[in-house]
mmCIF file of C-alpha atoms in Angstrom:
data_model
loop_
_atom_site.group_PDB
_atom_site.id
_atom_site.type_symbol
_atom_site.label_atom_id
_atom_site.label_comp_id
_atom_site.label_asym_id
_atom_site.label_seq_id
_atom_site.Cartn_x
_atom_site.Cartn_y
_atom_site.Cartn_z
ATOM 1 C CA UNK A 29 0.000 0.000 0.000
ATOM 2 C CA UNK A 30 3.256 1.987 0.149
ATOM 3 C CA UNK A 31 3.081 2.995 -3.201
ATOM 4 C CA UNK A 32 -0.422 3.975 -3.540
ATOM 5 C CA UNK A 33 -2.220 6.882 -2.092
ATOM 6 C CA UNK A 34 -6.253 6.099 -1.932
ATOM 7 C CA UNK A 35 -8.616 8.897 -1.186
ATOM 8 C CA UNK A 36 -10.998 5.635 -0.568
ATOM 9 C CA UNK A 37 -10.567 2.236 0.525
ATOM 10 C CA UNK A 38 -13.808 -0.162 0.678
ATOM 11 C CA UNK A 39 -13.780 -3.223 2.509
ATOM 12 C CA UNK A 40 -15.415 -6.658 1.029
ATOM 13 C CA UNK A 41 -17.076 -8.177 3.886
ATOM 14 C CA UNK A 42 -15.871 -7.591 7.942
ATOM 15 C CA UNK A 43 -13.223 -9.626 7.511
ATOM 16 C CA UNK A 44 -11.204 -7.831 5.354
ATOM 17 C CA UNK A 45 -11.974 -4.477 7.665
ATOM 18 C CA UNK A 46 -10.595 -6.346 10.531
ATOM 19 C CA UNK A 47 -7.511 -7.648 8.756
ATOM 20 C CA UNK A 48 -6.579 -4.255 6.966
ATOM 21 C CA UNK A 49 -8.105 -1.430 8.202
ATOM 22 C CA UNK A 50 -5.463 -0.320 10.661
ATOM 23 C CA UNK A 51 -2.871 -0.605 8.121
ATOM 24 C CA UNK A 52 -4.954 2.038 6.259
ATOM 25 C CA UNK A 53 -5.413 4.484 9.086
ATOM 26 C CA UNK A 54 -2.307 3.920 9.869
ATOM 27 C CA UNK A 55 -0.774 4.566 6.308
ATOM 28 C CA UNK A 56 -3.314 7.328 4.778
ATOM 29 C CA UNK A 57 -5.605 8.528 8.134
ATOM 30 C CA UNK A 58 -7.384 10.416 5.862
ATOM 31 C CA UNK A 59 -9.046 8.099 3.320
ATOM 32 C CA UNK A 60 -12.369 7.484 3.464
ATOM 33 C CA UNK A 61 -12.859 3.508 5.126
ATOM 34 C CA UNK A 62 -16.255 2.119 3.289
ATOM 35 C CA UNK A 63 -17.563 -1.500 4.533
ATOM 36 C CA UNK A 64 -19.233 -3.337 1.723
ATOM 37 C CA UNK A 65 -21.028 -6.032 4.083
ATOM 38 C CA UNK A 66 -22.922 -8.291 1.179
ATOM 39 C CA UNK A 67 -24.900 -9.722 3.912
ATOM 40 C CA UNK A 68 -25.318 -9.604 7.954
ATOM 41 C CA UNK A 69 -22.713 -12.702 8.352
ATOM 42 C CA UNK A 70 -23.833 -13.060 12.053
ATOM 43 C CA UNK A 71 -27.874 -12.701 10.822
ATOM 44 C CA UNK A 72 -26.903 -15.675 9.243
ATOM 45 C CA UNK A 73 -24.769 -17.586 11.099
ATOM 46 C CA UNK A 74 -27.050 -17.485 13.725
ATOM 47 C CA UNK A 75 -30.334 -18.771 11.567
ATOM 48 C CA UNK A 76 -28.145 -21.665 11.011
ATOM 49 C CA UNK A 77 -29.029 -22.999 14.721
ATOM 50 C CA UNK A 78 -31.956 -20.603 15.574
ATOM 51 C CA UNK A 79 -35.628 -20.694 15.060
ATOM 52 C CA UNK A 80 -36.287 -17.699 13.141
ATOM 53 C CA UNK A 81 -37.194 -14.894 13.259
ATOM 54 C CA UNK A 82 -35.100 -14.911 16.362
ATOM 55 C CA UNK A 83 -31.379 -12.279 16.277
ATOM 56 C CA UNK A 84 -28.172 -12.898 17.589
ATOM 57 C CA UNK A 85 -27.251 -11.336 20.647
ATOM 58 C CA UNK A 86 -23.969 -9.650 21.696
ATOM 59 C CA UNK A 87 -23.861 -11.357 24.341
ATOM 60 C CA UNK A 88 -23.401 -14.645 22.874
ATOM 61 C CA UNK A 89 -22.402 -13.987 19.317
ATOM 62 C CA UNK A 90 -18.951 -13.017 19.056
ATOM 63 C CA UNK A 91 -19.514 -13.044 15.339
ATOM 64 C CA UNK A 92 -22.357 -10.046 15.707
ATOM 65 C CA UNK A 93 -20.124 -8.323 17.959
ATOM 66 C CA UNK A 94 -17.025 -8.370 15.431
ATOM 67 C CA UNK A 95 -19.209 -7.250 12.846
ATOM 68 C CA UNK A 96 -20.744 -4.499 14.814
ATOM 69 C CA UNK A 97 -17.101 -3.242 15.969
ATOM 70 C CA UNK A 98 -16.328 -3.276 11.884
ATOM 71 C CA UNK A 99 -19.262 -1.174 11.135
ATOM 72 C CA UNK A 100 -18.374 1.104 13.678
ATOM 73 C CA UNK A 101 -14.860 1.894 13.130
ATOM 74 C CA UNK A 102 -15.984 2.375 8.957
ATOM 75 C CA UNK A 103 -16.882 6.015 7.705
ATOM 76 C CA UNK A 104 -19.369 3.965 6.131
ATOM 77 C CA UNK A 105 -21.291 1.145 5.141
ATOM 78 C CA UNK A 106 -22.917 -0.504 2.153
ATOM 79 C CA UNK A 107 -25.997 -2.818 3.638
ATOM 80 C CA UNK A 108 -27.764 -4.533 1.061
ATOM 81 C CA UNK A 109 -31.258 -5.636 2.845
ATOM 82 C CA UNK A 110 -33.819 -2.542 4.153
ATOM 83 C CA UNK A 111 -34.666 -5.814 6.435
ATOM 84 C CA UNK A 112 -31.032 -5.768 8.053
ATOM 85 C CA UNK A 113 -30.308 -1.769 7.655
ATOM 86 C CA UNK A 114 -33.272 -1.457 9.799
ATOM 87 C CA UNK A 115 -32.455 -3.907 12.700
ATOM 88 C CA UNK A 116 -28.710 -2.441 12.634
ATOM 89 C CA UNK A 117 -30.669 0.688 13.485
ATOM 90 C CA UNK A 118 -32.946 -0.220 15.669
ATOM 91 C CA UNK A 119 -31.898 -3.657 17.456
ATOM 92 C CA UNK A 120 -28.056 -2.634 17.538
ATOM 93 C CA UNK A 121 -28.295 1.261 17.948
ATOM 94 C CA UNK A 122 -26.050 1.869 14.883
ATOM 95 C CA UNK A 123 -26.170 6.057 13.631
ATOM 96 C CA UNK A 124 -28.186 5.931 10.342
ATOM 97 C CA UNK A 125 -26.028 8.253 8.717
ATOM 98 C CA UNK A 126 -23.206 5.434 8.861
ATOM 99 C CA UNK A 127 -24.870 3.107 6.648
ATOM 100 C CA UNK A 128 -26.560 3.497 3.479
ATOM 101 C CA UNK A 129 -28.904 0.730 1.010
ATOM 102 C CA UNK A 130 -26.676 -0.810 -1.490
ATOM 103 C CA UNK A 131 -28.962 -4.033 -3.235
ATOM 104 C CA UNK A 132 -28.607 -4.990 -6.752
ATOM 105 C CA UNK A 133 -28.845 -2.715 -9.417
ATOM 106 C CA UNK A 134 -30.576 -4.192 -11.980
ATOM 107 C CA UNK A 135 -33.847 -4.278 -14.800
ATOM 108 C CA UNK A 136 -36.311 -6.544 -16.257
ATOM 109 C CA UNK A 137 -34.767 -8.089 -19.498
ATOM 110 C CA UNK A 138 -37.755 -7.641 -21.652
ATOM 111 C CA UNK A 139 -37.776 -10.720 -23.762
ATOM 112 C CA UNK A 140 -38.245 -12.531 -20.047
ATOM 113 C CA UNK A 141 -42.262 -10.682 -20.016
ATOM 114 C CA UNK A 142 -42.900 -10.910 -23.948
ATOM 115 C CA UNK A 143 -45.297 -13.176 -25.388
ATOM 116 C CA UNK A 144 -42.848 -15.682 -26.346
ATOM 117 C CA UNK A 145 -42.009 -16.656 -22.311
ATOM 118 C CA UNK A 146 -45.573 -16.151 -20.888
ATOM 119 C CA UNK A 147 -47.470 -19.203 -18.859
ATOM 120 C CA UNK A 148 -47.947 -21.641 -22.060
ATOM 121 C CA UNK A 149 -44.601 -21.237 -23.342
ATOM 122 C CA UNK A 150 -42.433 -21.984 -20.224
ATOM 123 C CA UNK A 151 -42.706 -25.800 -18.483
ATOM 124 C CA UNK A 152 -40.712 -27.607 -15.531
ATOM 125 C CA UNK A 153 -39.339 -26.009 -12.013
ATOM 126 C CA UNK A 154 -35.653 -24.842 -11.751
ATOM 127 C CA UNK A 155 -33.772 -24.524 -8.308
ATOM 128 C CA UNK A 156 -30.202 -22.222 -8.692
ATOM 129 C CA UNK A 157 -27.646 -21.664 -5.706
ATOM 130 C CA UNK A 158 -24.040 -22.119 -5.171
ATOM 131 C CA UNK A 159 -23.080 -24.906 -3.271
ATOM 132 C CA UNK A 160 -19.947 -23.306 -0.726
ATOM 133 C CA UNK A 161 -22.863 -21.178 0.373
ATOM 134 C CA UNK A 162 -24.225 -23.720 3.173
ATOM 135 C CA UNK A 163 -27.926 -22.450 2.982
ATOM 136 C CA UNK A 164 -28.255 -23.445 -0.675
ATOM 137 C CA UNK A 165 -27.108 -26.910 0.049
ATOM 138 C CA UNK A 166 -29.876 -27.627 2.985
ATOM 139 C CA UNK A 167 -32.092 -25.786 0.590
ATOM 140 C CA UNK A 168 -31.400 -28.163 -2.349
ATOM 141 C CA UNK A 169 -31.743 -31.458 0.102
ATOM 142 C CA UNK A 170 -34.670 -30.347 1.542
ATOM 143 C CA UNK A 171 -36.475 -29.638 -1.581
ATOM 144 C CA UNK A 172 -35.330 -33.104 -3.203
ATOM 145 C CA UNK A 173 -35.988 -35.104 -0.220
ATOM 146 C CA UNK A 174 -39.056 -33.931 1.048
ATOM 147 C CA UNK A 175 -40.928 -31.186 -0.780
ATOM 148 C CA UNK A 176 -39.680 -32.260 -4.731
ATOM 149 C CA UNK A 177 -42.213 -35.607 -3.845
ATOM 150 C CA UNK A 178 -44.841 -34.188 -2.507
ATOM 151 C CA UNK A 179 -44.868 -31.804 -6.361
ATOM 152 C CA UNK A 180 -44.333 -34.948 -8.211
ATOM 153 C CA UNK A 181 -47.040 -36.802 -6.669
ATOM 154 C CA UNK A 182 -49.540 -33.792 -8.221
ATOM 155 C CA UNK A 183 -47.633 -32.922 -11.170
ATOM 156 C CA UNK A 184 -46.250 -36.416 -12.456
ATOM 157 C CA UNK A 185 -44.782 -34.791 -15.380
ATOM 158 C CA UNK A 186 -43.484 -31.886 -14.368
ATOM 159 C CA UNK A 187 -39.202 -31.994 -14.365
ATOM 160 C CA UNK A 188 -36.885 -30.076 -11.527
ATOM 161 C CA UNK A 189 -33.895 -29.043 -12.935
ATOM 162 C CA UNK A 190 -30.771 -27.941 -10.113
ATOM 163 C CA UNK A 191 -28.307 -25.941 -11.129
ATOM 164 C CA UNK A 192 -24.941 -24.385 -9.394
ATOM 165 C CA UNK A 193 -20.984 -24.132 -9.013
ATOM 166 C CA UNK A 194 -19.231 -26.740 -6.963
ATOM 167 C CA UNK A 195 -21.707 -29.150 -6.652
ATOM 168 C CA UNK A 196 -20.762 -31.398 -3.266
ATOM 169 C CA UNK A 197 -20.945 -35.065 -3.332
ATOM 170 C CA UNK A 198 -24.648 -34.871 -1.387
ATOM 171 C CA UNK A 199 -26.090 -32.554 -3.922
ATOM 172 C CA UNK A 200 -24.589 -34.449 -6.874
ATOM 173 C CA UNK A 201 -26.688 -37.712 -5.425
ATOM 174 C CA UNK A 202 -29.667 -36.209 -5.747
ATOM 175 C CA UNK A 203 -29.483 -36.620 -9.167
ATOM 176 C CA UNK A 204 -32.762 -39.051 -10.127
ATOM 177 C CA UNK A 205 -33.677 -39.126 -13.815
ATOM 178 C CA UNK A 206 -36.952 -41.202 -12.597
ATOM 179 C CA UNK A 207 -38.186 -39.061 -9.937
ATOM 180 C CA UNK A 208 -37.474 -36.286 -12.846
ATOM 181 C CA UNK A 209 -35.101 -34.459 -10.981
ATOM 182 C CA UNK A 210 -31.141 -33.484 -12.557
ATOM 183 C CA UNK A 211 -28.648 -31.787 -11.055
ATOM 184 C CA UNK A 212 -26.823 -29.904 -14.030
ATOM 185 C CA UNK A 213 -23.973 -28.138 -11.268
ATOM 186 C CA UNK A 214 -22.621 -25.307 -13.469
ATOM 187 C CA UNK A 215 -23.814 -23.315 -16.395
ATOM 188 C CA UNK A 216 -22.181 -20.056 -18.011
ATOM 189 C CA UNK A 217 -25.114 -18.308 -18.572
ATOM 190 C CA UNK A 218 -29.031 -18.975 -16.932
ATOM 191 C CA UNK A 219 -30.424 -17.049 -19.424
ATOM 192 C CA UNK A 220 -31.782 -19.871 -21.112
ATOM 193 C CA UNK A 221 -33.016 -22.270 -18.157
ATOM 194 C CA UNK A 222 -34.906 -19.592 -16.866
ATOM 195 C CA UNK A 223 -36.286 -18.257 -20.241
ATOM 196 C CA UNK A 224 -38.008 -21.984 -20.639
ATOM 197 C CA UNK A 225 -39.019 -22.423 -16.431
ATOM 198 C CA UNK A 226 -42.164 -22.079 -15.591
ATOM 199 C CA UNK A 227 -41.199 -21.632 -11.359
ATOM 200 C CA UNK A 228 -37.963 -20.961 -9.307
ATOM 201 C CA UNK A 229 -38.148 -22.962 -6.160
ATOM 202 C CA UNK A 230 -36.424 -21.162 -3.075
ATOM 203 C CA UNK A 231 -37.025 -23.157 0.189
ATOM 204 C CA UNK A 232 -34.334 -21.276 2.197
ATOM 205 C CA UNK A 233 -34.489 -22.079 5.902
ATOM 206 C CA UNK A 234 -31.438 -19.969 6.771
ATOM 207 C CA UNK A 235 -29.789 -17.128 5.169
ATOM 208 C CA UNK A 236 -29.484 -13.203 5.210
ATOM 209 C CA UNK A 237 -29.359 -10.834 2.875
ATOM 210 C CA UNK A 238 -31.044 -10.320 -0.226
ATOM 211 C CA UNK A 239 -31.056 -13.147 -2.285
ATOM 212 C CA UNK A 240 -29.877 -12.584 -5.733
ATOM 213 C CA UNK A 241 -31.405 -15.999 -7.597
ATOM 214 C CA UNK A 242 -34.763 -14.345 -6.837
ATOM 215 C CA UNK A 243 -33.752 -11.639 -8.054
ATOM 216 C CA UNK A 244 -32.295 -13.047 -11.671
ATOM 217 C CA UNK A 245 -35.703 -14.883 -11.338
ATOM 218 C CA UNK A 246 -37.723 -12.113 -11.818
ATOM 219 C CA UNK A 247 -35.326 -10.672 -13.949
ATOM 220 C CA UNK A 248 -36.173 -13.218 -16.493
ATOM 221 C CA UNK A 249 -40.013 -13.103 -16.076
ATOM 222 C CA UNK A 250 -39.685 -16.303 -13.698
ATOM 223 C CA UNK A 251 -41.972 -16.422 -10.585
ATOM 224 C CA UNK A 252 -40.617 -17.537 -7.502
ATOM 225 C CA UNK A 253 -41.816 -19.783 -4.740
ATOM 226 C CA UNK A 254 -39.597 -19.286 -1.185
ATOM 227 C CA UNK A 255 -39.922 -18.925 2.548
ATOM 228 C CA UNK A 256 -40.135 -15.371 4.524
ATOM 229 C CA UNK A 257 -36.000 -15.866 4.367
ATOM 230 C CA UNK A 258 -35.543 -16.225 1.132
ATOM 231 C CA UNK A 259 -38.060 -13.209 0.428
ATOM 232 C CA UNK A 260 -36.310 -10.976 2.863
ATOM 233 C CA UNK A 261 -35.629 -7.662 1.616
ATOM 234 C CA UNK A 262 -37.678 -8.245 -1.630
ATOM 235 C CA UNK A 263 -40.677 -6.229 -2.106
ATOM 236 C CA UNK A 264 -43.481 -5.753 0.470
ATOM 237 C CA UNK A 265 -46.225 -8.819 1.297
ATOM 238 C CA UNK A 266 -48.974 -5.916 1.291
ATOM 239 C CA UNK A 267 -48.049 -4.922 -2.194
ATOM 240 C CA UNK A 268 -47.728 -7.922 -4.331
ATOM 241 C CA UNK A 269 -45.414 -10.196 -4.624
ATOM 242 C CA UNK A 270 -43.220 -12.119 -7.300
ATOM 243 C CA UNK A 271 -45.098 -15.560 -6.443
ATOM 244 C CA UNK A 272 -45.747 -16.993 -3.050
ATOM 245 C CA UNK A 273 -44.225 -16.395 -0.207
ATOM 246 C CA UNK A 274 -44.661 -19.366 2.680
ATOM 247 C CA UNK A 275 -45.286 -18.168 6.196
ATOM 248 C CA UNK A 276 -44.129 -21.360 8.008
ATOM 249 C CA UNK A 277 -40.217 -21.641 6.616
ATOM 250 C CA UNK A 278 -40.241 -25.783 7.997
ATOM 251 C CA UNK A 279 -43.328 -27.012 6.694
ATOM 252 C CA UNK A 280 -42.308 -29.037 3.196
ATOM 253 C CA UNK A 281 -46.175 -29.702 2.437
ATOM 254 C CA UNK A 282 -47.315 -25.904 2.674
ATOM 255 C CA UNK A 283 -44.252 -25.029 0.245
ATOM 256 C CA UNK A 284 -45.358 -27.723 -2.183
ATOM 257 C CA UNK A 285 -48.896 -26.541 -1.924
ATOM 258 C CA UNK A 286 -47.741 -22.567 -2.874
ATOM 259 C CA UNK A 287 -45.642 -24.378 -5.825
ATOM 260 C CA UNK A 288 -48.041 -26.876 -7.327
ATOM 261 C CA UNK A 289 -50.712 -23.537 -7.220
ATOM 262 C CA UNK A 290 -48.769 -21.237 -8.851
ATOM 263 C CA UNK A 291 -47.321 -23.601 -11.712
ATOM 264 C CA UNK A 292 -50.665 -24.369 -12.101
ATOM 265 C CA UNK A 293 -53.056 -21.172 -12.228
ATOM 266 C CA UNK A 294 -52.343 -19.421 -15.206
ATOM 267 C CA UNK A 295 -54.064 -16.043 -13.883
ATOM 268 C CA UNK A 296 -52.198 -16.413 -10.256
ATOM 269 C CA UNK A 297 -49.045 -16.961 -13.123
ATOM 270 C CA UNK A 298 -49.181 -13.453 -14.984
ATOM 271 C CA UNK A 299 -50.028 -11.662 -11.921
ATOM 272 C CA UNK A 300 -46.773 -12.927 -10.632
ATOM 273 C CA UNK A 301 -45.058 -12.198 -13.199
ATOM 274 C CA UNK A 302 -46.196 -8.398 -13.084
ATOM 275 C CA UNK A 303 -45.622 -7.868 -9.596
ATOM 276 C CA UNK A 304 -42.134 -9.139 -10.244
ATOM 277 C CA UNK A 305 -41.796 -6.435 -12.882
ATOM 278 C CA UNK A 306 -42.693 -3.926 -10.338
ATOM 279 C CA UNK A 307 -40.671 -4.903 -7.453
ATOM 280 C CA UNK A 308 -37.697 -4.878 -9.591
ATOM 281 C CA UNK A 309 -38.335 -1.306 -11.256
ATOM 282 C CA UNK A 310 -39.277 -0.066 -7.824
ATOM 283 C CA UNK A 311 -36.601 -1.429 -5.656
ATOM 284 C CA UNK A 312 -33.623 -2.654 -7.695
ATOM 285 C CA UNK A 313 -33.182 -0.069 -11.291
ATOM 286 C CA UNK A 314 -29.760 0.018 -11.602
ATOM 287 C CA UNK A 315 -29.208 4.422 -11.787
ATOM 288 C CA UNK A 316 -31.421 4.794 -8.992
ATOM 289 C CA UNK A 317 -29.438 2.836 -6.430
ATOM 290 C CA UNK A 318 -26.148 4.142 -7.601
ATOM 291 C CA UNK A 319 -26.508 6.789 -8.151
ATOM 292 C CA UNK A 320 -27.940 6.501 -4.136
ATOM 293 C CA UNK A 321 -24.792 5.503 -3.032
ATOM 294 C CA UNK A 322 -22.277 7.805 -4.827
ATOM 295 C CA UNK A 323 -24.383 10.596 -3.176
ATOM 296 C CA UNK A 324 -23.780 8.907 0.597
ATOM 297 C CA UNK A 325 -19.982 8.215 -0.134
ATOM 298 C CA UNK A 326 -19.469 11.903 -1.599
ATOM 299 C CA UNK A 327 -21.787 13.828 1.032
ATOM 300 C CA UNK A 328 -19.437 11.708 3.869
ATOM 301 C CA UNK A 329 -16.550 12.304 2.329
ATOM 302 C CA UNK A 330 -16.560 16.218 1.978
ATOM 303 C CA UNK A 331 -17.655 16.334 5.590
ATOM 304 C CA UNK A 332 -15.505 13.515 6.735
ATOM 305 C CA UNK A 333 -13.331 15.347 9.701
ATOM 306 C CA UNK A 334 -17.058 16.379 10.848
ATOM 307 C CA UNK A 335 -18.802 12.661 10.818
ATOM 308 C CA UNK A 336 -15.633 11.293 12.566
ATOM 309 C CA UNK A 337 -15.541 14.188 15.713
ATOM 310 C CA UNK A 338 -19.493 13.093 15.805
ATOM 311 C CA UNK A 339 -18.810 9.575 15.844
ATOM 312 C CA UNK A 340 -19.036 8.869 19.711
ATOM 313 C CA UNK A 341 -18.593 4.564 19.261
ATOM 314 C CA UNK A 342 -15.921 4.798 15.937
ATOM 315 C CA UNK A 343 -13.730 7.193 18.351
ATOM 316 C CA UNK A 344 -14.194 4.453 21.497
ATOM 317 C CA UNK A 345 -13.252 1.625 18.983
ATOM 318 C CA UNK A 346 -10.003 3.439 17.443
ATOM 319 C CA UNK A 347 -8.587 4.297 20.747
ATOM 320 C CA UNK A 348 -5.180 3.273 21.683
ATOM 321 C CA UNK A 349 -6.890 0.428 24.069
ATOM 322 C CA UNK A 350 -8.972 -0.969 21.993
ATOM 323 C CA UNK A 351 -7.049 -1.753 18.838
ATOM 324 C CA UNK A 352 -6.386 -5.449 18.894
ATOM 325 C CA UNK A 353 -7.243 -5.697 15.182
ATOM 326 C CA UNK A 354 -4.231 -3.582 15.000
ATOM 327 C CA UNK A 355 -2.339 -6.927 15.813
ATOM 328 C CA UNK A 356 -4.101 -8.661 13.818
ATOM 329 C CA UNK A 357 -3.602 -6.695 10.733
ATOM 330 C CA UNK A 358 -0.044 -6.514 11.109
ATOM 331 C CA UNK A 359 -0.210 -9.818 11.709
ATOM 332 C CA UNK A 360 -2.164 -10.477 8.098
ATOM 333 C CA UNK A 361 0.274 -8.399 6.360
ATOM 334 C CA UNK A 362 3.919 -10.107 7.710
ATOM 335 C CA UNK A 363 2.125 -13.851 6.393
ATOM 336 C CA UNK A 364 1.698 -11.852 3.088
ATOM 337 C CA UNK A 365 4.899 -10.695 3.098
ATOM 338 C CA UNK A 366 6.520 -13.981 4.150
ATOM 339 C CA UNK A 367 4.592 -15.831 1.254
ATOM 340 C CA UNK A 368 5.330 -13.417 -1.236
ATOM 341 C CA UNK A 369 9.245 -14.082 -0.336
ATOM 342 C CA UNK A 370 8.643 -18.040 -0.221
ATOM 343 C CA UNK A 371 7.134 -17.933 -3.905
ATOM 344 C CA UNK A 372 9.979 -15.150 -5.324
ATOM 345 C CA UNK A 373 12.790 -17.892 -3.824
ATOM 346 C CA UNK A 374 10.736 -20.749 -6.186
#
C-alpha cells in the first residue's frame, strides 16, 4: 500500500476491515474507510441454529459483535437488505447516517415478459444456488428429499432441474432421472433455463441478505416460490409479490402446496409475473441505487473530519486500548509478506 495513495478504501465483507483497516489508518488517516457487508454474516450464522425470526445477541455472538465493531470503526457502510439496515438501526443502535442501502442494481430483461415466455410457453421447475454457500445446500436437500415428492405426486410430469458451481458429493446424489429431478452443477449463462421455467423454487431455511437468484428470477419473467428468508428484503407482502411467499419456513407440504398452485393457475401466473416487474423497477433499477450511493460516499466524504468528531462509538473503537485488530492486521500483512518471499525464492 506503500506505493499507492487512496482517497478511498472499501472493505469486502468484515473480515477484510478487521484484517486491513489499521494498516490504512495507519498509512493514509485520511481516506475514506467504506464496509461493503454483502450480507449480515452473524444474521446468518445465527439462523443456522436458531428458530427464526429470532437475532443474535452480543452477548453470545462473538460473530455479531465483530461485525458491529467493523461497522463502527468504517466512515461507512454498504448494507444490502432494508430488512437488516433497519435492525442495525434499531436492534443494535447503529447512527443511520453510517450506513446506506446498497442491493442490486438491476432491470427486467424484456424478452423474459414478452409473449414468447408467458405461462404456455415456459414448463418444468428450476432450483439455482451455489453450493460453498451452506444455505443453498440444505435448501437443495430439503427440496429433493421432502418437498420435490410431494410436487411430483400432483404434477407427475413436471421436471426439476438444479443448477450451481461446486456441486458437493450430497447434492450431486440427488441426481434421479426417474423421480425427474437433474442436477446440471454449473452453467455459463441462466439465461436460457430460466427463459423456458415455468417456477424458481427457493425453500431457504437460513440465510441473510437479499437473495440474488430471486432476483435473476424475476429478472427473467420467472416467478418464484420461497420462505419469509428467502423473500427478505424483496418487495413488500402488502403490495404484491413475485409468487408466493410461505409463512411457516419448515413445513415441506405448505411449500409444495404454494408451488403446485402457482405452476398451475395461469391467472395467479401473470399476476406474478407483473408484480415481479414492479418490485424490480421499484426497488432494484440500476441508476437509482447508484446513483444513491455515490451521493452517501461523496456527502461523507466532503464532511468527513465532521462525521468522525461526531462519531461517539468509531472514536471508542479506534482508541489506543482498543485496537487489537491492529495486531491482527499486522499480523495479516507479515504472512503476506513472508509468502510473497517463499514464492519469489521458487
Amino acid at each position: 500500500m506503500g506505493e499507492l495513495d487512496p482517497d478511498l478504501v472499501v472493505f469486502d465483507r468484515f473480515l477484510a476491515e478487521e484484517a486491513y483497516a489499521s494498516r490504512v489508518r495507519e498509512i493514509k488517516p485520511s481516506a475514506m474507510r467504506v464496509l461493503d457487508m454483502q450480507d449480515m454474516h452473524s444474521l446468518r450464522r445465527h439462523r443456522e441454529t436458531n428458530p427464526f425470526p429470532s437475532i443474535p445477541s452480543p452477548s453470545t455472538s462473538t460473530s455479531l459483535v465483530r461485525e458491529l465493531a467493523s461497522i463502527n470503526r468504517s466512515d461507512l457502510s454498504i448494507v444490502c437488505s432494508s430488512v437488516e439496515k433497519a435492525l442495525l438501526e434499531m436492534e443494535y443502535k447503529i447512527p443511520g447516517e453510517k450506513l446506506q442501502m446498497g442491493s442490486f442494481f438491476t432491470s427486467p430483461i424484456d424478452k423474459g415478459y414478452d409473449n414468447n415466455h408467458s405461462f404456455n410457453q415456459r414448463k418444468d421447475f428450476i432450483s439455482i444456488g451455489g453450493f460453498k454457500h451452506p444455505p443453498n445446500v440444505d435448501s437443495a436437500v430439503w427440496l429433493v428429499e421432502d418437498i420435490w415428492p410431494r410436487i411430483s405426486k400432483k404434477i407427475p410430469d413436471a421436471v426439476l432441474n438444479i443448477y450451481g458451481a461446486y456441486p458437493t458429493r450430497k447434492i450431486s446424489s440427488l441426481h434421479s432421472p426417474s423421480d425427474n429431478v437433474h442436477v446440471h452443477g454449473f452453467v455459463p449463462s441462466l439465461e436460457e433455463p430460466f427463459l423456458k421455467s415455468r417456477v424458481l423454487l427457493a425453500p431457504l431455511r437460513f440465510g441473510a441478505g437479499v437473495k440474488g437468484k430471486i432476483i435473476d428470477a424475476f429478472r427473467f419473467g420467472c416467478p418464484v416460490v420461497t420462505t419469509k428468508i428467502g423473500s427478505e428484503g424483496i418487495g413488500k407482502e402488502n403490495e404484491g409479490w413475485g409468487g408466493a411467499v410461505t409463512s411457516n419456513i419448515d413445513c415441506a407440504e405448505e411449500f409444495a402446496d404454494a408451488a403446485v398452485a402457482l405452476y398451475n393457475d395461469r391467472d395467479r401466473y401473470e399476476s406474478s409475473r407483473a408484480s415481479a416487474r414492479k418490485i424490480l423497477v421499484r426497488e432494484f433499477d440500476k441508476t437509482r441505487n447508484l446513483d444513491a450511493i455515490v451521493e452517501a460516499i461523496q456527502g461523507t466524504y466532503e464532511d468527513l473530519e465532521r462525521c468522525r468528531e461526531r462519531d461517539v462509538f468509531g472514536n471508542i473503537l479506534w482508541h489506543s486500548s482498543n485496537r487489537a485488530t491492529e495486531y491482527f492486521s499486522r499480523y495479516i500483512e507479515l504472512k503476506e509478506k513472508n509468502r510473497r518471499e517463499e514464492v519469489d525464492q521458487t
